[in-house]
Short mmCIF file of C-alpha atoms in Angstrom, two decimals:
data_model
loop_
_atom_site.label_atom_id
_atom_site.label_comp_id
_atom_site.label_asym_id
_atom_site.label_seq_id
_atom_site.Cartn_x
_atom_site.Cartn_y
_atom_site.Cartn_z
CA UNK A 158 -40.11 -16.45 3.93
CA UNK A 159 -37.90 -18.21 1.26
CA UNK A 160 -34.06 -18.24 1.47
CA UNK A 161 -32.63 -15.50 -0.54
CA UNK A 162 -29.47 -13.95 -1.52
CA UNK A 163 -29.14 -10.24 -1.01
CA UNK A 164 -26.45 -8.45 -3.12
CA UNK A 165 -25.23 -5.23 -1.88
CA UNK A 166 -23.56 -2.51 -4.05
CA UNK A 167 -21.09 -0.95 -1.64
CA UNK A 168 -17.71 -2.72 -1.53
CA UNK A 169 -17.72 -4.13 1.94
CA UNK A 170 -15.65 -6.67 3.77
CA UNK A 171 -16.08 -9.99 5.62
CA UNK A 172 -16.35 -10.22 9.30
CA UNK A 173 -13.20 -12.15 10.37
CA UNK A 174 -13.22 -12.44 14.26
CA UNK A 175 -10.67 -14.76 15.71
CA UNK A 176 -12.45 -16.25 18.74
CA UNK A 177 -12.61 -19.59 20.29
CA UNK A 178 -15.69 -21.01 22.17
CA UNK A 179 -16.54 -24.25 23.52
CA UNK A 180 -19.50 -25.00 21.31
CA UNK A 181 -23.07 -23.98 20.74
CA UNK A 182 -25.35 -21.76 22.74
CA UNK A 183 -28.54 -23.06 24.31
CA UNK A 184 -30.78 -21.12 21.83
CA UNK A 185 -30.44 -18.78 19.16
CA UNK A 186 -31.83 -15.97 21.25
CA UNK A 187 -28.86 -16.38 23.48
CA UNK A 188 -28.87 -15.25 27.11
CA UNK A 189 -31.17 -12.17 27.70
CA UNK A 190 -32.47 -12.45 24.05
CA UNK A 191 -28.81 -11.80 22.76
CA UNK A 192 -28.05 -11.83 19.25
CA UNK A 193 -25.74 -14.82 18.63
CA UNK A 194 -23.07 -14.63 15.80
CA UNK A 195 -21.10 -17.82 14.89
CA UNK A 196 -17.53 -17.95 13.58
CA UNK A 197 -14.94 -20.56 12.95
CA UNK A 198 -11.78 -18.57 14.02
CA UNK A 199 -9.99 -18.86 17.17
CA UNK A 200 -8.51 -16.22 19.42
CA UNK A 201 -5.46 -17.29 21.63
CA UNK A 202 -3.18 -15.61 24.08
CA UNK A 203 0.34 -17.14 23.67
CA UNK A 204 3.98 -16.66 24.73
CA UNK A 205 4.46 -14.95 21.38
CA UNK A 206 1.29 -12.84 21.40
CA UNK A 207 0.31 -12.39 25.11
CA UNK A 208 -1.75 -9.19 24.63
CA UNK A 209 -4.00 -9.89 21.66
CA UNK A 210 -6.64 -7.25 22.59
CA UNK A 211 -4.40 -4.41 23.40
CA UNK A 212 -4.98 -1.53 20.81
CA UNK A 213 -1.27 -0.90 20.77
CA UNK A 214 -0.71 -4.56 19.56
CA UNK A 215 -3.78 -6.00 17.93
CA UNK A 216 -3.39 -5.89 14.00
CA UNK A 217 -5.71 -8.32 12.50
CA UNK A 218 -9.35 -8.00 11.45
CA UNK A 219 -10.63 -10.45 14.17
CA UNK A 220 -9.02 -8.53 17.19
CA UNK A 221 -10.02 -5.27 15.60
CA UNK A 222 -13.66 -6.17 15.14
CA UNK A 223 -13.59 -6.85 18.96
CA UNK A 224 -12.05 -3.42 19.77
CA UNK A 225 -14.28 -1.50 17.39
CA UNK A 226 -17.06 -2.50 19.43
CA UNK A 227 -15.58 -1.48 22.75
CA UNK A 228 -12.96 1.15 22.23
CA UNK A 229 -13.90 4.52 20.61
CA UNK A 230 -11.83 6.35 18.02
CA UNK A 231 -11.85 9.84 17.10
CA UNK A 232 -13.30 8.95 13.63
CA UNK A 233 -15.31 6.25 12.37
CA UNK A 234 -15.95 4.70 8.81
CA UNK A 235 -19.65 4.86 7.63
CA UNK A 236 -21.89 2.12 6.85
CA UNK A 237 -20.94 1.69 3.21
CA UNK A 238 -18.62 3.77 1.19
CA UNK A 239 -17.35 7.27 1.95
CA UNK A 240 -14.88 9.21 4.10
CA UNK A 241 -14.63 8.65 7.88
CA UNK A 242 -16.83 10.81 9.98
CA UNK A 243 -16.49 12.18 13.77
CA UNK A 244 -17.25 9.54 16.33
CA UNK A 245 -15.52 10.37 19.91
CA UNK A 246 -14.90 13.52 18.26
CA UNK A 247 -17.45 16.37 17.78
CA UNK A 248 -15.43 17.57 14.69
CA UNK A 249 -12.21 16.83 13.05
CA UNK A 250 -10.24 18.49 10.16
CA UNK A 251 -7.11 19.67 8.64
CA UNK A 252 -6.25 23.28 9.84
CA UNK A 253 -3.58 24.16 7.16
CA UNK A 254 -3.39 24.09 3.41
CA UNK A 255 -0.74 21.45 3.47
CA UNK A 256 -2.46 18.67 5.42
CA UNK A 257 0.00 18.72 8.18
CA UNK A 258 -1.97 19.90 11.07
CA UNK A 259 -5.01 17.97 12.09
CA UNK A 260 -7.19 18.99 14.93
CA UNK A 261 -10.08 17.30 16.69
CA UNK A 262 -12.68 18.47 19.45
CA UNK A 263 -14.00 15.76 21.57
CA UNK A 264 -17.72 15.53 22.26
CA UNK A 265 -18.91 16.69 25.63
CA UNK A 266 -19.53 14.32 28.35
CA UNK A 267 -17.59 11.23 27.13
CA UNK A 268 -16.83 8.71 29.76
CA UNK A 269 -15.00 5.45 30.06
CA UNK A 270 -16.92 2.38 31.06
CA UNK A 271 -15.40 2.95 34.58
CA UNK A 272 -17.03 6.31 34.80
CA UNK A 273 -14.04 8.24 34.60
CA UNK A 274 -14.27 11.37 31.82
CA UNK A 275 -12.58 11.08 28.56
CA UNK A 276 -10.23 13.95 27.94
CA UNK A 277 -7.88 15.18 25.40
CA UNK A 278 -5.01 14.12 27.59
CA UNK A 279 -6.39 10.56 27.32
CA UNK A 280 -6.24 10.68 23.68
CA UNK A 281 -2.71 12.06 23.55
CA UNK A 282 -1.85 9.26 26.15
CA UNK A 283 -3.39 6.44 23.96
CA UNK A 284 -1.69 7.46 20.68
CA UNK A 285 1.72 8.19 22.20
CA UNK A 286 1.64 4.83 24.00
CA UNK A 287 1.07 3.06 20.84
CA UNK A 288 3.76 5.04 18.96
CA UNK A 289 6.26 4.31 21.67
CA UNK A 290 5.67 0.64 22.32
CA UNK A 291 6.18 -0.05 18.68
CA UNK A 292 4.83 -3.61 19.07
CA UNK A 293 6.16 -6.38 16.83
CA UNK A 294 2.81 -6.59 15.10
CA UNK A 295 3.71 -3.45 13.27
CA UNK A 296 0.41 -1.68 13.83
CA UNK A 297 2.15 1.35 15.24
CA UNK A 298 3.27 2.01 11.70
CA UNK A 299 -0.23 3.45 10.89
CA UNK A 300 0.69 6.26 13.04
CA UNK A 301 4.11 6.92 11.54
CA UNK A 302 3.35 10.22 10.10
CA UNK A 303 2.65 11.77 13.45
CA UNK A 304 5.36 14.03 14.72
CA UNK A 305 3.90 15.36 17.96
CA UNK A 306 0.42 15.42 19.57
CA UNK A 307 -0.78 18.42 21.44
CA UNK A 308 -3.70 19.12 23.70
CA UNK A 309 -5.49 22.42 24.44
CA UNK A 310 -7.84 22.31 27.10
CA UNK A 311 -9.87 19.25 27.99
CA UNK A 312 -11.39 18.47 24.61
CA UNK A 313 -9.04 19.67 21.71
CA UNK A 314 -6.41 17.31 20.32
CA UNK A 315 -3.95 18.73 17.73
CA UNK A 316 -1.81 16.29 15.58
CA UNK A 317 1.26 17.68 13.99
CA UNK A 318 2.43 15.59 11.09
CA UNK A 319 5.95 15.03 9.85
CA UNK A 320 4.71 15.13 6.16
CA UNK A 321 1.30 15.76 4.44
CA UNK A 322 -1.01 12.58 4.79
CA UNK A 323 -4.42 12.86 3.25
CA UNK A 324 -5.22 9.52 4.51
CA UNK A 325 -4.82 10.44 8.14
CA UNK A 326 -8.41 10.85 9.18
CA UNK A 327 -8.97 7.13 7.99
CA UNK A 328 -5.88 6.20 10.25
CA UNK A 329 -7.73 7.80 13.15
CA UNK A 330 -10.68 5.53 12.48
CA UNK A 331 -8.41 2.36 13.31
CA UNK A 332 -8.24 0.91 16.64
CA UNK A 333 -4.73 1.47 17.03
CA UNK A 334 -5.73 5.21 17.61
CA UNK A 335 -8.50 3.88 20.08
CA UNK A 336 -8.82 5.84 23.04
CA UNK A 337 -7.96 3.91 26.32
CA UNK A 338 -8.13 4.53 29.96
CA UNK A 339 -4.72 5.35 31.31
CA UNK A 340 -5.51 3.66 34.61
CA UNK A 341 -6.01 0.25 32.93
CA UNK A 342 -3.13 0.40 30.38
CA UNK A 343 0.41 0.92 31.35
CA UNK A 344 2.38 3.49 29.48
CA UNK A 345 5.56 1.25 28.99
CA UNK A 346 4.17 -2.23 28.45
CA UNK A 347 1.35 -4.10 26.72
CA UNK A 348 -1.72 -5.41 28.61
CA UNK A 349 -1.71 -9.01 28.59
CA UNK A 350 -4.90 -11.12 28.31
CA UNK A 351 -8.37 -10.48 27.11
CA UNK A 352 -9.73 -7.46 29.09
CA UNK A 353 -10.67 -4.30 27.45
CA UNK A 354 -11.51 -0.84 28.92
CA UNK A 355 -12.84 1.85 26.61
CA UNK A 356 -15.94 4.19 25.92
CA UNK A 357 -17.39 2.40 22.98
CA UNK A 358 -20.91 1.22 22.31
CA UNK A 359 -20.41 -2.12 24.19
CA UNK A 360 -18.58 -3.37 27.19
CA UNK A 361 -16.90 -6.86 26.76
CA UNK A 362 -17.26 -9.86 29.00
CA UNK A 363 -14.57 -12.37 28.09
CA UNK A 364 -15.02 -15.95 29.22
CA UNK A 365 -11.67 -17.41 29.28
CA UNK A 366 -10.50 -21.14 29.52
CA UNK A 367 -6.70 -21.60 29.70
CA UNK A 368 -5.17 -19.21 27.01
CA UNK A 369 -8.37 -19.09 24.79
CA UNK A 370 -11.38 -16.81 24.68
CA UNK A 371 -14.23 -19.27 24.59
CA UNK A 372 -16.98 -16.67 24.58
CA UNK A 373 -17.41 -12.93 23.88
CA UNK A 374 -20.31 -11.28 25.21
CA UNK A 375 -21.00 -7.47 24.23
CA UNK A 376 -23.33 -5.67 26.29
CA UNK A 377 -24.71 -2.31 25.34
CA UNK A 378 -22.93 0.49 27.19
CA UNK A 379 -25.59 2.61 28.77
CA UNK A 380 -23.25 5.56 29.26
CA UNK A 381 -21.90 5.51 25.45
CA UNK A 382 -22.19 8.87 23.61
CA UNK A 383 -21.12 8.87 19.98
CA UNK A 384 -22.14 8.92 16.44
CA UNK A 385 -23.45 5.23 16.60
CA UNK A 386 -26.97 4.15 17.03
CA UNK A 387 -26.98 0.82 18.90
CA UNK A 388 -29.89 -1.53 17.88
CA UNK A 389 -29.52 -4.32 20.39
CA UNK A 390 -28.83 -4.95 24.11
CA UNK A 391 -26.39 -7.84 23.79
CA UNK A 392 -24.43 -9.71 21.26
CA UNK A 393 -22.69 -13.00 21.87
CA UNK A 394 -19.84 -14.59 19.62
CA UNK A 395 -19.47 -18.29 19.45
CA UNK A 396 -16.78 -20.26 17.61
CA UNK A 397 -17.24 -23.61 15.99
CA UNK A 398 -14.88 -26.31 14.85
CA UNK A 399 -15.59 -25.91 11.14
CA UNK A 400 -18.14 -24.40 8.73
CA UNK A 401 -20.39 -27.53 8.58
CA UNK A 402 -20.87 -27.29 12.38
CA UNK A 403 -21.47 -23.53 12.14
CA UNK A 404 -24.04 -24.05 9.34
CA UNK A 405 -25.84 -26.86 11.38
CA UNK A 406 -26.17 -24.59 14.27
CA UNK A 407 -27.83 -21.73 12.14
CA UNK A 408 -30.25 -24.19 10.65
CA UNK A 409 -30.99 -25.30 14.29
CA UNK A 410 -31.58 -21.95 15.51
CA UNK A 411 -28.60 -22.27 17.85
CA UNK A 412 -27.15 -19.15 16.40
CA UNK A 413 -28.71 -16.18 14.60
CA UNK A 414 -25.92 -15.12 12.21
CA UNK A 415 -23.17 -17.09 10.36
CA UNK A 416 -19.97 -15.14 9.52
CA UNK A 417 -16.62 -15.99 8.58
CA UNK A 418 -15.84 -18.39 7.40
CA UNK A 419 -18.16 -20.53 5.29
CA UNK A 420 -17.03 -22.85 2.61
CA UNK A 421 -17.58 -22.15 -1.09
CA UNK A 422 -19.82 -25.15 -1.07
CA UNK A 423 -21.89 -23.86 1.90
CA UNK A 424 -22.25 -20.45 0.12
CA UNK A 425 -23.57 -22.02 -3.10
CA UNK A 426 -26.06 -24.20 -1.22
CA UNK A 427 -27.31 -21.21 0.70
CA UNK A 428 -27.75 -19.10 -2.45
CA UNK A 429 -29.55 -21.88 -4.39
CA UNK A 430 -31.78 -23.29 -1.65
CA UNK A 431 -35.24 -21.68 -1.26
CA UNK A 432 -37.01 -23.87 1.13
CA UNK A 433 -35.87 -22.13 4.38
CA UNK A 434 -36.11 -19.05 6.34
CA UNK A 435 -32.37 -18.02 5.93
CA UNK A 436 -30.94 -15.01 4.08
CA UNK A 437 -27.52 -14.92 2.47
CA UNK A 438 -25.95 -11.45 2.06
CA UNK A 439 -23.61 -11.15 -0.71
CA UNK A 440 -21.17 -8.14 -0.93
CA UNK A 441 -18.35 -7.01 -3.21
CA UNK A 442 -15.14 -7.49 -1.28
CA UNK A 443 -11.94 -5.72 -0.55
CA UNK A 444 -10.41 -8.99 0.96
CA UNK A 445 -7.22 -10.08 -1.02
CA UNK A 446 -4.98 -13.17 -0.96
CA UNK A 447 -1.30 -13.27 -1.81
CA UNK A 448 1.91 -15.20 -1.44
CA UNK A 449 4.62 -13.28 0.48
CA UNK A 450 8.35 -14.04 0.22
CA UNK A 451 11.18 -13.85 2.47
CA UNK A 452 13.43 -12.24 0.01
CA UNK A 453 16.52 -12.92 1.91
CA UNK A 454 15.92 -16.56 2.06
CA UNK A 455 18.10 -18.60 0.00
CA UNK A 456 15.38 -20.38 -2.15
CA UNK A 457 13.85 -17.22 -3.36
CA UNK A 458 16.43 -14.59 -2.95
CA UNK A 459 16.93 -14.43 -6.60
CA UNK A 460 14.27 -12.16 -8.25
CA UNK A 461 14.03 -14.57 -11.16
CA UNK A 462 12.57 -17.43 -9.03
CA UNK A 463 9.81 -15.10 -7.84
CA UNK A 464 9.19 -13.65 -11.23
CA UNK A 465 9.02 -17.25 -12.53
CA UNK A 466 6.33 -18.18 -10.04
CA UNK A 467 4.55 -14.95 -11.22
CA UNK A 468 4.76 -16.17 -14.80
CA UNK A 469 3.36 -19.77 -14.07
CA UNK A 470 0.54 -19.15 -11.71
CA UNK A 471 -2.66 -19.32 -13.31
CA UNK A 472 -5.02 -17.14 -11.28
CA UNK A 473 -8.27 -17.85 -13.25
CA UNK A 474 -7.79 -21.53 -13.01
CA UNK A 475 -7.10 -21.27 -9.38
CA UNK A 476 -10.15 -19.26 -8.62
CA UNK A 477 -12.43 -21.30 -10.93
CA UNK A 478 -11.28 -24.68 -9.27
CA UNK A 479 -11.54 -23.53 -5.55
CA UNK A 480 -13.83 -20.46 -5.23
CA UNK A 481 -15.98 -20.30 -8.43
CA UNK A 482 -17.85 -17.04 -8.71
CA UNK A 483 -17.20 -16.04 -5.09
CA UNK A 484 -13.63 -14.55 -6.02
CA UNK A 485 -11.95 -12.91 -8.90
CA UNK A 486 -8.36 -13.05 -10.14
CA UNK A 487 -6.22 -10.12 -8.81
CA UNK A 488 -3.24 -8.68 -10.65
CA UNK A 489 -2.03 -5.99 -8.03
CA UNK A 490 -2.00 -5.66 -4.40
CA UNK A 491 -4.61 -2.95 -4.84
CA UNK A 492 -8.19 -4.41 -5.60
CA UNK A 493 -9.97 -3.51 -8.85
CA UNK A 494 -12.63 -1.52 -7.06
CA UNK A 495 -10.13 0.83 -5.29
CA UNK A 496 -9.14 4.16 -6.82
CA UNK A 497 -5.41 3.94 -8.16
CA UNK A 498 -5.79 0.08 -9.16
CA UNK A 499 -3.42 -1.15 -11.96
CA UNK A 500 -3.29 -4.52 -13.40
CA UNK A 501 0.54 -4.33 -13.17
CA UNK A 502 1.11 -8.09 -12.93
CA UNK A 503 -1.01 -8.98 -15.97
CA UNK A 504 0.73 -5.98 -17.78
CA UNK A 505 4.16 -7.46 -16.96
CA UNK A 506 3.53 -11.19 -17.26
CA UNK A 507 0.37 -11.60 -19.63
CA UNK A 508 -1.15 -14.98 -19.55
CA UNK A 509 0.59 -17.93 -17.79
CA UNK A 510 3.62 -19.34 -19.72
CA UNK A 511 6.00 -22.03 -18.67
CA UNK A 512 8.32 -21.07 -21.61
CA UNK A 513 8.70 -17.55 -20.43
CA UNK A 514 9.17 -18.65 -16.83
CA UNK A 515 11.98 -21.17 -18.11
CA UNK A 516 13.74 -18.37 -19.88
CA UNK A 517 13.63 -16.24 -16.78
CA UNK A 518 15.29 -18.96 -14.85
CA UNK A 519 17.87 -19.80 -17.29
CA UNK A 520 18.90 -16.13 -17.98
CA UNK A 521 19.46 -15.87 -14.07
CA UNK A 522 21.56 -19.24 -13.94
CA UNK A 523 18.78 -20.90 -11.58
CA UNK A 524 19.06 -24.68 -11.57
CA UNK A 525 15.69 -26.24 -11.93
CA UNK A 526 13.50 -27.75 -10.55
CA UNK A 527 13.60 -25.20 -7.65
CA UNK A 528 12.74 -26.80 -4.32
CA UNK A 529 10.13 -24.88 -2.41
CA UNK A 530 7.81 -25.14 0.46
CA UNK A 531 4.54 -23.04 0.59
CA UNK A 532 3.17 -22.51 4.02
CA UNK A 533 -0.49 -21.75 4.84
CA UNK A 534 -2.51 -21.34 7.88
CA UNK A 535 -5.19 -24.19 8.49
CA UNK A 536 -7.67 -22.14 10.68
CA UNK A 537 -7.65 -18.48 9.67
CA UNK A 538 -8.79 -17.88 6.12
CA UNK A 539 -11.34 -20.77 5.78
CA UNK A 540 -11.75 -24.40 4.74
CA UNK A 541 -10.90 -23.67 1.13
CA UNK A 542 -7.25 -22.75 1.85
CA UNK A 543 -5.84 -26.07 1.75
CA UNK A 544 -7.44 -26.74 -1.60
CA UNK A 545 -6.11 -23.49 -2.83
CA UNK A 546 -2.57 -24.47 -1.96
CA UNK A 547 -3.13 -27.84 -3.38
CA UNK A 548 -4.01 -26.19 -6.71
CA UNK A 549 -0.81 -23.95 -6.35
CA UNK A 550 1.49 -26.78 -5.79
CA UNK A 551 -0.03 -28.56 -8.88
CA UNK A 552 0.51 -25.51 -11.12
CA UNK A 553 4.07 -24.96 -10.15
CA UNK A 554 4.97 -28.62 -10.28
CA UNK A 555 3.25 -29.34 -13.52
CA UNK A 556 5.37 -26.66 -15.10
CA UNK A 557 8.60 -28.86 -14.30
CA UNK A 558 10.31 -25.76 -13.17
CA UNK A 559 9.59 -26.32 -9.49
CA UNK A 560 9.32 -29.07 -6.88
CA UNK A 561 6.83 -27.77 -4.47
CA UNK A 562 5.51 -29.11 -1.22
CA UNK A 563 2.85 -27.52 1.11
CA UNK A 564 2.48 -27.35 4.85
CA UNK A 565 -0.46 -26.01 6.96
CA UNK A 566 -0.10 -24.64 10.47
CA UNK A 567 -2.57 -23.22 12.97
CA UNK A 568 -2.63 -19.33 12.91
CA UNK A 569 -1.52 -19.08 16.57
CA UNK A 570 1.92 -20.69 15.42
CA UNK A 571 1.80 -19.60 11.87
CA UNK A 572 1.68 -15.89 12.38
CA UNK A 573 4.58 -15.67 14.85
CA UNK A 574 6.58 -17.97 12.77
CA UNK A 575 6.03 -15.69 9.60
CA UNK A 576 6.86 -12.55 11.47
CA UNK A 577 10.14 -14.06 12.65
CA UNK A 578 11.09 -14.88 8.90
CA UNK A 579 10.76 -18.75 9.46
CA UNK A 580 8.88 -19.16 6.05
CA UNK A 581 10.52 -18.67 2.72
CA UNK A 582 7.09 -18.55 0.98
CA UNK A 583 3.64 -18.25 2.73
CA UNK A 584 0.10 -17.42 1.97
CA UNK A 585 -1.57 -14.52 3.76
CA UNK A 586 -4.96 -12.60 3.37
CA UNK A 587 -5.45 -8.71 3.79
CA UNK A 588 -8.57 -6.94 4.96
CA UNK A 589 -8.10 -3.32 4.52
CA UNK A 590 -7.41 -0.93 7.72
CA UNK A 591 -9.35 1.57 5.53
CA UNK A 592 -10.51 1.60 1.77
CA UNK A 593 -7.78 3.44 0.10
CA UNK A 594 -5.02 2.30 -2.12
CA UNK A 595 -2.30 3.42 0.32
CA UNK A 596 -3.56 0.69 2.81
CA UNK A 597 -2.88 -2.05 0.28
CA UNK A 598 0.69 -0.72 -0.46
CA UNK A 599 2.34 0.83 2.54
CA UNK A 600 1.58 -1.77 5.21
CA UNK A 601 3.56 -4.36 2.72
CA UNK A 602 6.30 -1.85 1.46
CA UNK A 603 7.00 0.88 3.99
CA UNK A 604 9.54 0.64 6.76
CA UNK A 605 8.15 -1.36 9.73
CA UNK A 606 5.79 -3.16 7.41
CA UNK A 607 3.45 -5.66 9.15
CA UNK A 608 4.86 -8.76 7.40
CA UNK A 609 8.34 -7.98 8.96
CA UNK A 610 9.58 -8.32 5.30
CA UNK A 611 13.27 -7.57 4.49
CA UNK A 612 12.23 -6.26 1.15
CA UNK A 613 12.99 -2.53 0.57
CA UNK A 614 12.75 -0.17 -2.22
CA UNK A 615 14.14 3.33 -1.77
CA UNK A 616 12.00 5.04 -4.37
CA UNK A 617 8.82 3.61 -2.96
CA UNK A 618 9.70 4.47 0.59
CA UNK A 619 11.22 8.05 0.14
CA UNK A 620 9.33 9.32 -2.88
CA UNK A 621 6.35 7.35 -4.05
CA UNK A 622 4.52 6.95 -0.60
CA UNK A 623 4.95 10.61 0.57
CA UNK A 624 3.90 11.70 -2.98
CA UNK A 625 0.71 9.71 -2.91
CA UNK A 626 -0.25 10.91 0.52
CA UNK A 627 0.09 14.66 -0.49
CA UNK A 628 -3.00 14.26 -2.86
CA UNK A 629 -6.20 14.84 -1.02
CA UNK A 630 -7.87 14.05 -4.36
CA UNK A 631 -6.99 10.45 -4.63
CA UNK A 632 -7.42 10.38 -8.29
CA UNK A 633 -4.39 12.75 -8.57
CA UNK A 634 -2.50 10.15 -6.62
CA UNK A 635 -2.88 7.68 -9.36
CA UNK A 636 0.43 8.19 -11.01
CA UNK A 637 2.63 7.46 -7.87
CA UNK A 638 0.25 4.54 -6.86
CA UNK A 639 0.62 2.94 -10.33
CA UNK A 640 4.51 3.30 -10.12
CA UNK A 641 4.42 1.42 -6.89
CA UNK A 642 2.39 -1.35 -8.25
CA UNK A 643 4.67 -1.52 -11.36
CA UNK A 644 7.80 -1.96 -9.07
CA UNK A 645 5.99 -4.68 -7.07
CA UNK A 646 5.19 -6.57 -10.27
CA UNK A 647 8.95 -6.41 -11.29
CA UNK A 648 10.51 -7.35 -7.94
CA UNK A 649 7.63 -9.70 -6.70
CA UNK A 650 8.11 -9.31 -2.91
CA UNK A 651 4.47 -10.45 -2.82
CA UNK A 652 2.33 -12.28 -5.47
CA UNK A 653 -1.21 -11.20 -5.34
CA UNK A 654 -3.61 -14.10 -6.33
CA UNK A 655 -7.42 -13.00 -5.91
CA UNK A 656 -9.94 -10.87 -4.27
CA UNK A 657 -13.05 -12.19 -2.77
CA UNK A 658 -16.72 -11.32 -2.31
CA UNK A 659 -18.11 -11.34 1.24
CA UNK A 660 -20.92 -13.25 2.86
CA UNK A 661 -23.03 -13.25 5.82
CA UNK A 662 -25.87 -15.62 6.45
CA UNK A 663 -28.61 -14.93 9.01
CA UNK A 664 -32.11 -16.01 10.17
CA UNK A 665 -34.64 -13.74 8.64
CA UNK A 666 -35.82 -12.17 11.77
CA UNK A 667 -32.50 -10.55 12.14
CA UNK A 668 -32.31 -6.91 10.84
CA UNK A 669 -29.43 -4.76 9.89
CA UNK A 670 -27.41 -7.49 8.18
CA UNK A 671 -26.79 -5.27 5.02
CA UNK A 672 -25.00 -2.94 7.26
CA UNK A 673 -23.33 -5.29 9.57
CA UNK A 674 -19.90 -4.85 7.69
CA UNK A 675 -18.61 -1.59 6.17
CA UNK A 676 -16.18 -0.95 3.27
CA UNK A 677 -13.12 -1.76 5.30
CA UNK A 678 -14.42 -4.89 6.67
CA UNK A 679 -15.38 -3.50 9.97
CA UNK A 680 -17.82 -5.44 11.84
CA UNK A 681 -20.57 -3.36 13.13
CA UNK A 682 -22.75 -5.26 15.73
CA UNK A 683 -24.61 -2.33 16.80
CA UNK A 684 -26.45 -2.41 13.39
CA UNK A 685 -27.88 -5.89 14.12
CA UNK A 686 -31.43 -6.08 15.49
CA UNK A 687 -34.42 -8.48 15.92
CA UNK A 688 -37.39 -8.02 13.95
CA UNK A 689 -40.35 -10.26 12.81
CA UNK A 690 -39.83 -13.42 10.74
CA UNK A 691 -41.63 -13.17 7.26
#
């Protein structure tokens, strides 16, 4: 079979597990004919983040992709586009006209991997625990509209909301709302380490060396009851030092699937080479990249500095030189394919202009060149990140208005430092928790935002976010969503750069790759199977 590129119509995201392993497997079939998935990301427990796999703490696409295989949620997002459907629940729905009371009935006979039954009380315990712990990752903010959780009998859970929230079913599909065994997770503290106990389609065997997860083995849970069909008995995840080593392993049949993160050059080669039995699956993406600002830092406290950067940065040139056809310029936090998107940054700043940027700085009395350090992570968003920041540095410095340096740091150090406010300007990526404009705005702008940003806008927090959530028809929310995007373009607490397409490469005897990821970047290992090489 010739190597081919499969292009999917659904807007689905890219697998981004953060695991670390010691190298290649003995064969592509893995132990017991396991399907082996390669990644270049690392997953580390540290002093700053000792509980990376606790649902009450985990808040990046990698840890979530582990939890989604092992911990059930009441709702789950479907294969492609569409609203969430019941998973651990038999049924769920709003029971009032105001979208403030939401009720779920559990499936009959659910059990944890330990054999203990899953009850409504366990659901209440799990969600109340995450809300009360308020982990510094900020993930608990996804549950911020909950007022109280009530149970009726063994199977019914009722959520009373503080205010209308049409996105609430989506939030119940995220791992922070995962159902955990109270016997394994203490109420008042996070669970350190890499163990996971749930009722999902797989159990996890975590092979740990020191403070790193070196191999993750997902074994089909024989007692699983839910909406998902599991097409394999075992999947192993292995991490490689870089994309080249991962690609070589795929060529040598040491792994079956290559996921995040391939280099742009690697993707081009896979797409254009027709002499092998490998398939490259290309999907429109909801991944975005952006610069974030500590708006209280002296270097960027002046709004004019941030606006000048927005006026100078040339997104089209950046994308062309670094990612080519694999990404598109982005002029809002909300991707172009999401209902409610507005090109707010282009509407305000137009094409890049040094003259307009200079005028902004002069009007504000800012002395030039403005000295800045742009921070980026070296091992979390792929091998092209350094090249991307070199281009940003060049664009800003060529304007004569900035004197920019760049500094790369491993994710295990970068993320805690960012959360503590140690960086004035830094690069981040975002894979949505769920595919709705609310999830590209509230996590950055609301109280307890996941960046720990000091930026606060009362109109957004008190009026616009609640207004948008009252609209079950998301088209009807476009007005408040656009207003939020316009405020972001004016104040520039973040500077959106691009949105990317998504890719998975696999040997052609692996089936289900078209459904291995859904619209919110969820890894769905249960979709993978082993067929016949053609």
